[in-house]
mmCIF file of C-alpha atoms in Angstrom:
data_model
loop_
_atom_site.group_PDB
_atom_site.id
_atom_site.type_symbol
_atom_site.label_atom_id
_atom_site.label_comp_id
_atom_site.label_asym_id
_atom_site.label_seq_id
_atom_site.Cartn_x
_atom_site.Cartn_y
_atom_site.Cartn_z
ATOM 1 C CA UNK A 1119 0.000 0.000 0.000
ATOM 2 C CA UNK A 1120 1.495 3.629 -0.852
ATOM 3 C CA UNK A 1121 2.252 5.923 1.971
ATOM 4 C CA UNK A 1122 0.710 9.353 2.259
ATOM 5 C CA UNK A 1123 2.395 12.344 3.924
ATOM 6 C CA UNK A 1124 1.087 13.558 7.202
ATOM 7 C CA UNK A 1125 2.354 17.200 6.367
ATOM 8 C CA UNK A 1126 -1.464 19.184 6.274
ATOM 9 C CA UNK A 1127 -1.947 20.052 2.568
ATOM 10 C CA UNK A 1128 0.837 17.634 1.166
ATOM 11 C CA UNK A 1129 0.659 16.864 -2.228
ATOM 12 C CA UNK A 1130 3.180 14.366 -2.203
ATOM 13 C CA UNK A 1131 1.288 11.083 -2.900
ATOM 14 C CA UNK A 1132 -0.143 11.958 -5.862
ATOM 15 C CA UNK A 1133 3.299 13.513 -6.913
ATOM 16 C CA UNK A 1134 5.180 10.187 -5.869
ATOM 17 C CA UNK A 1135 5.271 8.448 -9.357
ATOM 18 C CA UNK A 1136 6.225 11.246 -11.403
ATOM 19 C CA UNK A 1137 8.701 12.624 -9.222
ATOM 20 C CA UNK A 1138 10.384 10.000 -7.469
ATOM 21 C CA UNK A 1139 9.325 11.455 -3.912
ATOM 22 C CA UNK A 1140 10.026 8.639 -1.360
ATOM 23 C CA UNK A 1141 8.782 8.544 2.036
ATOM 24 C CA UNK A 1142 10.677 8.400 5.509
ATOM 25 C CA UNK A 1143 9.125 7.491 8.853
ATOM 26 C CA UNK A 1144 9.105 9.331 12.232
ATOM 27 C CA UNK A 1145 12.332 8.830 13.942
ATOM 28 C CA UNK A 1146 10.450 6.457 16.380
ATOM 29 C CA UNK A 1147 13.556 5.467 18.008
ATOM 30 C CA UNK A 1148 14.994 8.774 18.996
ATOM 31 C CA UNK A 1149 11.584 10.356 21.196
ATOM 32 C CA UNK A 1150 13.298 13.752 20.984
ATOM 33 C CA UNK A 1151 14.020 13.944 17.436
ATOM 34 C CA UNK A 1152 10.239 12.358 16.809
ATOM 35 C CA UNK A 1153 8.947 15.861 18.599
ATOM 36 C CA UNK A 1154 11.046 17.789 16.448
ATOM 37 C CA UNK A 1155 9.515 16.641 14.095
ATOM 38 C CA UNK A 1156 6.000 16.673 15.235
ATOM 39 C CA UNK A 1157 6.353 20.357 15.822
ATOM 40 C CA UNK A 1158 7.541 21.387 12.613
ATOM 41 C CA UNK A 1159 4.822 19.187 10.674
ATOM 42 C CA UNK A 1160 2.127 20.877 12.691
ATOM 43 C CA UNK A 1161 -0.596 18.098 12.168
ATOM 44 C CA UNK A 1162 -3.200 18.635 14.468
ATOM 45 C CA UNK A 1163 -3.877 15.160 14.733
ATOM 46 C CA UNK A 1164 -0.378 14.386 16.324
ATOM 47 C CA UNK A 1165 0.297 15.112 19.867
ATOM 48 C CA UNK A 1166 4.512 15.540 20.638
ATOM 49 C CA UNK A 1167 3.381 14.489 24.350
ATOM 50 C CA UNK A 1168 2.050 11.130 23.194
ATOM 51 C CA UNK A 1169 4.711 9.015 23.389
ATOM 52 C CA UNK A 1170 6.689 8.345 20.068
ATOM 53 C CA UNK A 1171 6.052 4.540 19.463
ATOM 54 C CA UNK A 1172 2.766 5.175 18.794
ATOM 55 C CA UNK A 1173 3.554 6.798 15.339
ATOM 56 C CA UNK A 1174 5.223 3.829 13.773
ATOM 57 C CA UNK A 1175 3.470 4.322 10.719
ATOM 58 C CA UNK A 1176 2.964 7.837 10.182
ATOM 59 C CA UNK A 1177 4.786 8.700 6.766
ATOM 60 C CA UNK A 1178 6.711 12.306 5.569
ATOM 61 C CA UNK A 1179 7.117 12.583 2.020
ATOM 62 C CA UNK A 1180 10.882 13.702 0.882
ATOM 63 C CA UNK A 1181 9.312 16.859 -0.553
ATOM 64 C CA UNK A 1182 9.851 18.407 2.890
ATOM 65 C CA UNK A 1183 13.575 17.987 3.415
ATOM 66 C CA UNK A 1184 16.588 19.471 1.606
ATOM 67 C CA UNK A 1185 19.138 18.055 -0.503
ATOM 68 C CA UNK A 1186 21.916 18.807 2.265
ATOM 69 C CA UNK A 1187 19.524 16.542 4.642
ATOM 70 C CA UNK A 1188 20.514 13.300 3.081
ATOM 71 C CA UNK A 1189 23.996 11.074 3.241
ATOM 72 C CA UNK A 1190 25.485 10.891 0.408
ATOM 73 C CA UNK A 1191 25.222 7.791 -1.675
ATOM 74 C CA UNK A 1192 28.819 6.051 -2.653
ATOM 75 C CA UNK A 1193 27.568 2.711 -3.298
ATOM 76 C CA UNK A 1194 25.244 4.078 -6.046
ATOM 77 C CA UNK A 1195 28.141 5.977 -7.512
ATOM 78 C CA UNK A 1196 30.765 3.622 -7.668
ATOM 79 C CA UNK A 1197 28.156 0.446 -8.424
ATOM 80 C CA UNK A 1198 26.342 3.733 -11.232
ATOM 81 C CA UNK A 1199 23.068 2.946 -9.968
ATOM 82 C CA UNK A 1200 20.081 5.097 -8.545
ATOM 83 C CA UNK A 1201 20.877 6.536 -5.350
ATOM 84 C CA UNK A 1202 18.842 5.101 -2.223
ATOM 85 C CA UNK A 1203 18.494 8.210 -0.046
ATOM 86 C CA UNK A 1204 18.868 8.677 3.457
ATOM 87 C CA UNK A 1205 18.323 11.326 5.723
ATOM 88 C CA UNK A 1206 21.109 12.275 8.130
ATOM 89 C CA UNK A 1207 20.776 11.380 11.914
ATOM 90 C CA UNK A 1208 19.800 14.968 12.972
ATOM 91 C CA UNK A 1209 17.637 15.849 9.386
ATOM 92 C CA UNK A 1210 14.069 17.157 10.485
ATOM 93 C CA UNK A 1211 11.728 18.410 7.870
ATOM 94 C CA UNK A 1212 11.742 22.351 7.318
ATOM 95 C CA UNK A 1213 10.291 22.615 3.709
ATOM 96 C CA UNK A 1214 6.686 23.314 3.722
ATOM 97 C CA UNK A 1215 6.046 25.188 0.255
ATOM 98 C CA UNK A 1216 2.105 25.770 0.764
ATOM 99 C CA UNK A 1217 2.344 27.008 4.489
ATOM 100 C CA UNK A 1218 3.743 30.772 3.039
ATOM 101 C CA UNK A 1219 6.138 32.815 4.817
ATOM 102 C CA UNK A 1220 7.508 32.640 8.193
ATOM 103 C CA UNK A 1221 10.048 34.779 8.304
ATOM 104 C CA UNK A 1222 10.665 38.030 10.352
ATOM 105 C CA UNK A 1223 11.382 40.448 7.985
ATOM 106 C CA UNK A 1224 13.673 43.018 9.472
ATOM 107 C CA UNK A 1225 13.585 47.073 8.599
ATOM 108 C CA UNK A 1226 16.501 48.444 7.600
ATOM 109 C CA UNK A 1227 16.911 52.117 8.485
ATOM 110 C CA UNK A 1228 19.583 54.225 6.509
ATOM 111 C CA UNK A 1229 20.074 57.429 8.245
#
C-alpha cells in the first residue's frame, strides 16, 4: 500500500510516481528527534506528548527535506546505480512550500 504524507496540505502522494518522492518514517527510536519533528509538521492530529512509538506508521514525504539533509550515496556511484536516499541522523523536515512565509522580515533604516 502507498504511503501518504502527514504534512497538512501535502501533495506528495499523488506527486510520488512522477517525481520520485520517497517517504521516511518518524524517527520512532529517537523520542526527541520524533517531537522535532511533530512540531515542525504541525498536524493537528499528532500530539509531541504522546509518546513516540505510537507513530510507527505515520509517513513524511521527501518533498519536505533538503538536498543537504541526506547522506550521500557512494555505493550508487561507484556500483552507477540510482541513489537510495537517506536522511542524516539529525535531518528534520523544514520545507513546507504551501504554508507561506515565516520569516521576520527586518527594517533596515539608513540614516
Amino acid at each position: 500500500m502507498p504511503w501518504r504524507c502527514c504534512v497538512p496540505g501535502c501533495r506528495g502522494y499523488d506527486e510520488a510516481r512522477a517525481v520520485g518522492v520517497v517517504f521516511h518514517g518518524l524517527p520512532t527510536r529517537d523520542p526527541p528527534r520524533c517531537r522535532a519533528w511533530l512540531r515542525a509538521i504541525r498536524n493537528p492530529r499528532f500530539d509531541e506528548r504522546t509518546p513516540a512509538s505510537r507513530y510507527g506508521g505515520v509517513r513524511v514525504c521527501s518533498l519536505h527535506f533538503r538536498p543537504e539533509d541526506y547522506e550521500e550515496d557512494f555505493r550508487a556511484k561507484i556500483l552507477n546505480v540510482a541513489p537510495r536516499p537517506a536522511l542524516k541522523s539529525g535531518a528534520v523536515p523544514s520545507l513546507f512550500p504551501g504554508r507561506g512565509l515565516e520569516i521576520i522580515t527586518l527594517k533596515v533604516y539608513c540614516f
